[in-house]
Structure formats: structure tokens, C-alpha cells
Amino acid sequence: MRLTVNGEEREFDEGLTVAGLLALMKVPKRGTAVARNDRVVQHSEQAGVFVKAGDRIEIIRAVAGG
């Protein structure tokens, strides 16, 4: 299935959850926020929210520094 992740169209297997997508992309859970189709997916819900073809996923990482 095709998803748009941070503005880039990418191909993934069907049946993927938000948590599975993050794991597949090696994105750490800590300090990461995810929006699916402009709606934030809470950390506690990521394992149960499935992504679908055509979804827009935004992954935002908090970065410390100064």
C-alpha cells in the first residue's frame, strides 16, 4: 500500500499499525509524535491504529539542543 510519510510517498505492506510503521522505520518511541491524516495518534493507541492506503503520516521528533 502507498502512504505519504512526512511528505514522501512510500510503499508498505498491508496490515501495518502506527506502532509497526515506527518500528519498521526504526523511529524511537521516546520523543516522537505521530499524526495520521492530520489527527494525532496517542502513544497508548499506536499499537491498535492501522494505517490504510492513501493515509498521510507525519512523524515529528523532539530534538534537544541549544
N, CA, C and O atoms as CSV, one atom per row, in Angstrom:
chain,resi,resn,atom,element,x,y,z
A,1,MET,N,N,0.840,-1.179,0.000
A,1,MET,CA,C,0.000,0.000,0.000
A,1,MET,C,C,0.884,1.241,0.000
A,1,MET,O,O,2.003,1.227,0.514
A,2,ARG,N,N,0.368,2.294,-0.576
A,2,ARG,CA,C,1.111,3.552,-0.631
A,2,ARG,C,C,0.647,4.482,0.486
A,2,ARG,O,O,-0.548,4.697,0.689
A,3,LEU,N,N,1.630,5.029,1.205
A,3,LEU,CA,C,1.394,6.022,2.246
A,3,LEU,C,C,2.259,7.233,1.948
A,3,LEU,O,O,3.284,7.127,1.274
A,4,THR,N,N,1.848,8.365,2.447
A,4,THR,CA,C,2.704,9.538,2.386
A,4,THR,C,C,3.243,9.761,3.798
A,4,THR,O,O,2.480,10.034,4.725
A,5,VAL,N,N,4.553,9.645,3.953
A,5,VAL,CA,C,5.199,9.793,5.250
A,5,VAL,C,C,6.084,11.026,5.193
A,5,VAL,O,O,7.045,11.084,4.427
A,6,ASN,N,N,5.747,12.007,6.014
A,6,ASN,CA,C,6.479,13.288,6.045
A,6,ASN,C,C,6.654,13.865,4.643
A,6,ASN,O,O,7.729,14.339,4.276
A,7,GLY,N,N,5.565,13.814,3.869
A,7,GLY,CA,C,5.560,14.410,2.536
A,7,GLY,C,C,6.128,13.547,1.433
A,7,GLY,O,O,6.115,13.955,0.271
A,8,GLU,N,N,6.631,12.359,1.760
A,8,GLU,CA,C,7.239,11.468,0.768
A,8,GLU,C,C,6.379,10.224,0.589
A,8,GLU,O,O,6.061,9.541,1.563
A,9,GLU,N,N,6.006,9.928,-0.644
A,9,GLU,CA,C,5.204,8.742,-0.913
A,9,GLU,C,C,6.073,7.495,-0.807
A,9,GLU,O,O,7.151,7.419,-1.396
A,10,ARG,N,N,5.580,6.512,-0.041
A,10,ARG,CA,C,6.352,5.284,0.189
A,10,ARG,C,C,5.431,4.082,0.112
A,10,ARG,O,O,4.216,4.210,0.261
A,11,GLU,N,N,6.009,2.921,-0.120
A,11,GLU,CA,C,5.267,1.666,-0.250
A,11,GLU,C,C,5.503,0.792,0.978
A,11,GLU,O,O,6.644,0.607,1.402
A,12,PHE,N,N,4.412,0.251,1.554
A,12,PHE,CA,C,4.476,-0.624,2.721
A,12,PHE,C,C,3.513,-1.791,2.528
A,12,PHE,O,O,2.620,-1.740,1.682
A,13,ASP,N,N,3.706,-2.844,3.323
A,13,ASP,CA,C,2.791,-3.976,3.312
A,13,ASP,C,C,1.483,-3.599,4.002
A,13,ASP,O,O,1.457,-2.715,4.858
A,14,GLU,N,N,0.397,-4.277,3.621
A,14,GLU,CA,C,-0.902,-4.085,4.267
A,14,GLU,C,C,-0.854,-4.599,5.702
A,14,GLU,O,O,0.031,-5.379,6.054
A,15,GLY,N,N,-1.804,-4.164,6.530
A,15,GLY,CA,C,-1.940,-4.668,7.883
A,15,GLY,C,C,-0.975,-4.072,8.880
A,15,GLY,O,O,-0.685,-4.687,9.907
A,16,LEU,N,N,-0.476,-2.890,8.597
A,16,LEU,CA,C,0.529,-2.245,9.441
A,16,LEU,C,C,-0.145,-1.275,10.405
A,16,LEU,O,O,-1.011,-0.497,10.006
A,17,THR,N,N,0.253,-1.325,11.672
A,17,THR,CA,C,-0.224,-0.352,12.653
A,17,THR,C,C,0.743,0.829,12.691
A,17,THR,O,O,1.833,0.771,12.123
A,18,VAL,N,N,0.334,1.885,13.359
A,18,VAL,CA,C,1.224,3.037,13.528
A,18,VAL,C,C,2.485,2.598,14.263
A,18,VAL,O,O,3.590,2.975,13.876
A,19,ALA,N,N,2.328,1.799,15.328
A,19,ALA,CA,C,3.497,1.309,16.081
A,19,ALA,C,C,4.390,0.456,15.183
A,19,ALA,O,O,5.614,0.559,15.250
A,20,GLY,N,N,3.790,-0.380,14.349
A,20,GLY,CA,C,4.558,-1.212,13.429
A,20,GLY,C,C,5.309,-0.386,12.403
A,20,GLY,O,O,6.443,-0.705,12.046
A,21,LEU,N,N,4.678,0.671,11.933
A,21,LEU,CA,C,5.327,1.571,10.979
A,21,LEU,C,C,6.544,2.234,11.610
A,21,LEU,O,O,7.604,2.315,10.991
A,22,LEU,N,N,6.389,2.711,12.848
A,22,LEU,CA,C,7.519,3.336,13.542
A,22,LEU,C,C,8.655,2.344,13.739
A,22,LEU,O,O,9.823,2.687,13.554
A,23,ALA,N,N,8.318,1.114,14.114
A,23,ALA,CA,C,9.343,0.083,14.316
A,23,ALA,C,C,10.042,-0.230,12.999
A,23,ALA,O,O,11.267,-0.347,12.955
A,24,LEU,N,N,9.269,-0.366,11.928
A,24,LEU,CA,C,9.823,-0.670,10.617
A,24,LEU,C,C,10.779,0.431,10.148
A,24,LEU,O,O,11.798,0.160,9.513
A,25,MET,N,N,10.429,1.666,10.472
A,25,MET,CA,C,11.252,2.804,10.065
A,25,MET,C,C,12.347,3.115,11.088
A,25,MET,O,O,13.119,4.057,10.908
A,26,LYS,N,N,12.412,2.316,12.169
A,26,LYS,CA,C,13.421,2.486,13.225
A,26,LYS,C,C,13.354,3.865,13.870
A,26,LYS,O,O,14.375,4.497,14.143
A,27,VAL,N,N,12.121,4.312,14.106
A,27,VAL,CA,C,11.897,5.593,14.778
A,27,VAL,C,C,11.687,5.301,16.265
A,27,VAL,O,O,10.788,4.536,16.613
A,28,PRO,N,N,12.490,5.888,17.143
A,28,PRO,CA,C,12.315,5.648,18.573
A,28,PRO,C,C,10.974,6.182,19.070
A,28,PRO,O,O,10.497,7.212,18.593
A,29,LYS,N,N,10.371,5.484,20.024
A,29,LYS,CA,C,9.083,5.917,20.580
A,29,LYS,C,C,9.227,7.174,21.424
A,29,LYS,O,O,8.377,8.064,21.387
A,30,ARG,N,N,10.302,7.233,22.175
A,30,ARG,CA,C,10.519,8.366,23.079
A,30,ARG,C,C,10.778,9.648,22.278
A,30,ARG,O,O,11.624,9.677,21.385
A,31,GLY,N,N,10.040,10.690,22.611
A,31,GLY,CA,C,10.230,11.974,21.953
A,31,GLY,C,C,9.647,12.065,20.554
A,31,GLY,O,O,10.023,12.939,19.773
A,32,THR,N,N,8.717,11.154,20.236
A,32,THR,CA,C,8.139,11.116,18.892
A,32,THR,C,C,6.627,11.321,18.964
A,32,THR,O,O,5.952,10.722,19.802
A,33,ALA,N,N,6.105,12.160,18.089
A,33,ALA,CA,C,4.661,12.350,17.943
A,33,ALA,C,C,4.275,11.939,16.530
A,33,ALA,O,O,5.038,12.142,15.585
A,34,VAL,N,N,3.091,11.364,16.392
A,34,VAL,CA,C,2.635,10.896,15.085
A,34,VAL,C,C,1.229,11.425,14.823
A,34,VAL,O,O,0.362,11.391,15.696
A,35,ALA,N,N,1.022,11.914,13.605
A,35,ALA,CA,C,-0.315,12.310,13.160
A,35,ALA,C,C,-0.674,11.467,11.940
A,35,ALA,O,O,0.140,11.278,11.035
A,36,ARG,N,N,-1.892,10.971,11.935
A,36,ARG,CA,C,-2.417,10.216,10.785
A,36,ARG,C,C,-3.574,11.028,10.222
A,36,ARG,O,O,-4.575,11.253,10.901
A,37,ASN,N,N,-3.430,11.461,8.986
A,37,ASN,CA,C,-4.447,12.284,8.334
A,37,ASN,C,C,-4.824,13.489,9.203
A,37,ASN,O,O,-6.002,13.778,9.418
A,38,ASP,N,N,-3.802,14.175,9.690
A,38,ASP,CA,C,-3.936,15.421,10.453
A,38,ASP,C,C,-4.512,15.240,11.858
A,38,ASP,O,O,-4.888,16.223,12.495
A,39,ARG,N,N,-4.588,14.004,12.350
A,39,ARG,CA,C,-5.055,13.749,13.715
A,39,ARG,C,C,-3.960,13.048,14.500
A,39,ARG,O,O,-3.416,12.040,14.049
A,40,VAL,N,N,-3.637,13.575,15.663
A,40,VAL,CA,C,-2.585,12.986,16.498
A,40,VAL,C,C,-3.025,11.605,16.961
A,40,VAL,O,O,-4.166,11.410,17.377
A,41,VAL,N,N,-2.100,10.647,16.882
A,41,VAL,CA,C,-2.332,9.302,17.397
A,41,VAL,C,C,-1.575,9.205,18.721
A,41,VAL,O,O,-0.345,9.253,18.747
A,42,GLN,N,N,-2.314,9.071,19.806
A,42,GLN,CA,C,-1.710,8.998,21.132
A,42,GLN,C,C,-0.810,7.767,21.239
A,42,GLN,O,O,-1.068,6.749,20.597
A,43,HIS,N,N,0.232,7.860,22.040
A,43,HIS,CA,C,1.159,6.733,22.231
A,43,HIS,C,C,0.417,5.469,22.630
A,43,HIS,O,O,0.731,4.381,22.148
A,44,SER,N,N,-0.564,5.610,23.508
A,44,SER,CA,C,-1.303,4.451,24.009
A,44,SER,C,C,-2.178,3.795,22.945
A,44,SER,O,O,-2.630,2.667,23.141
A,45,GLU,N,N,-2.425,4.463,21.836
A,45,GLU,CA,C,-3.288,3.944,20.776
A,45,GLU,C,C,-2.521,3.429,19.563
A,45,GLU,O,O,-3.113,2.788,18.695
A,46,GLN,N,N,-1.227,3.692,19.483
A,46,GLN,CA,C,-0.465,3.403,18.266
A,46,GLN,C,C,-0.451,1.936,17.867
A,46,GLN,O,O,-0.400,1.627,16.677
A,47,ALA,N,N,-0.495,1.030,18.832
A,47,ALA,CA,C,-0.466,-0.403,18.512
A,47,ALA,C,C,-1.805,-0.886,17.949
A,47,ALA,O,O,-1.868,-1.956,17.344
A,48,GLY,N,N,-2.869,-0.114,18.140
A,48,GLY,CA,C,-4.186,-0.537,17.676
A,48,GLY,C,C,-4.721,0.246,16.499
A,48,GLY,O,O,-5.809,-0.048,16.004
A,49,VAL,N,N,-3.975,1.240,16.042
A,49,VAL,CA,C,-4.424,2.061,14.914
A,49,VAL,C,C,-3.720,1.579,13.648
A,49,VAL,O,O,-2.500,1.683,13.522
A,50,PHE,N,N,-4.509,1.050,12.712
A,50,PHE,CA,C,-3.963,0.559,11.454
A,50,PHE,C,C,-3.906,1.684,10.429
A,50,PHE,O,O,-4.815,2.510,10.343
A,51,VAL,N,N,-2.834,1.704,9.659
A,51,VAL,CA,C,-2.725,2.659,8.559
A,51,VAL,C,C,-3.336,2.023,7.317
A,51,VAL,O,O,-3.318,0.803,7.154
A,52,LYS,N,N,-3.874,2.866,6.450
A,52,LYS,CA,C,-4.548,2.400,5.243
A,52,LYS,C,C,-3.938,3.090,4.029
A,52,LYS,O,O,-3.362,4.173,4.136
A,53,ALA,N,N,-4.071,2.458,2.899
A,53,ALA,CA,C,-3.560,3.032,1.658
A,53,ALA,C,C,-4.079,4.459,1.512
A,53,ALA,O,O,-5.264,4.721,1.720
A,54,GLY,N,N,-3.194,5.367,1.156
A,54,GLY,CA,C,-3.553,6.757,0.953
A,54,GLY,C,C,-3.423,7.627,2.194
A,54,GLY,O,O,-3.550,8.848,2.106
A,55,ASP,N,N,-3.168,7.014,3.357
A,55,ASP,CA,C,-3.015,7.801,4.577
A,55,ASP,C,C,-1.817,8.729,4.476
A,55,ASP,O,O,-0.831,8.439,3.798
A,56,ARG,N,N,-1.933,9.862,5.179
A,56,ARG,CA,C,-0.835,10.809,5.315
A,56,ARG,C,C,-0.335,10.713,6.750
A,56,ARG,O,O,-1.083,10.976,7.691
A,57,ILE,N,N,0.912,10.342,6.914
A,57,ILE,CA,C,1.516,10.175,8.223
A,57,ILE,C,C,2.592,11.243,8.408
A,57,ILE,O,O,3.461,11.424,7.555
A,58,GLU,N,N,2.518,11.940,9.527
A,58,GLU,CA,C,3.559,12.900,9.875
A,58,GLU,C,C,4.223,12.412,11.158
A,58,GLU,O,O,3.549,12.183,12.162
A,59,ILE,N,N,5.525,12.255,11.123
A,59,ILE,CA,C,6.296,11.816,12.281
A,59,ILE,C,C,7.179,12.985,12.702
A,59,ILE,O,O,7.993,13.486,11.926
A,60,ILE,N,N,6.996,13.404,13.952
A,60,ILE,CA,C,7.723,14.560,14.464
A,60,ILE,C,C,8.567,14.118,15.653
A,60,ILE,O,O,8.062,13.512,16.598
A,61,ARG,N,N,9.844,14.427,15.593
A,61,ARG,CA,C,10.771,14.056,16.672
A,61,ARG,C,C,11.228,15.307,17.402
A,61,ARG,O,O,11.634,16.294,16.788
A,62,ALA,N,N,11.154,15.244,18.722
A,62,ALA,CA,C,11.688,16.321,19.555
A,62,ALA,C,C,13.195,16.179,19.603
A,62,ALA,O,O,13.716,15.082,19.804
A,63,VAL,N,N,13.891,17.280,19.420
A,63,VAL,CA,C,15.340,17.273,19.425
A,63,VAL,C,C,15.833,18.255,20.484
A,63,VAL,O,O,15.443,19.422,20.497
A,64,ALA,N,N,16.681,17.772,21.355
A,64,ALA,CA,C,17.248,18.640,22.390
A,64,ALA,C,C,18.487,19.339,21.840
A,64,ALA,O,O,19.176,18.818,20.964
A,65,GLY,N,N,18.741,20.475,22.349
A,65,GLY,CA,C,19.941,21.194,21.914
A,65,GLY,C,C,19.774,22.676,22.162
A,65,GLY,O,O,18.750,23.138,22.667
A,66,GLY,N,N,20.782,23.386,21.802
A,66,GLY,CA,C,20.678,24.811,22.074
A,66,GLY,C,C,21.480,25.631,21.163
A,66,GLY,O,O,21.485,26.856,21.279
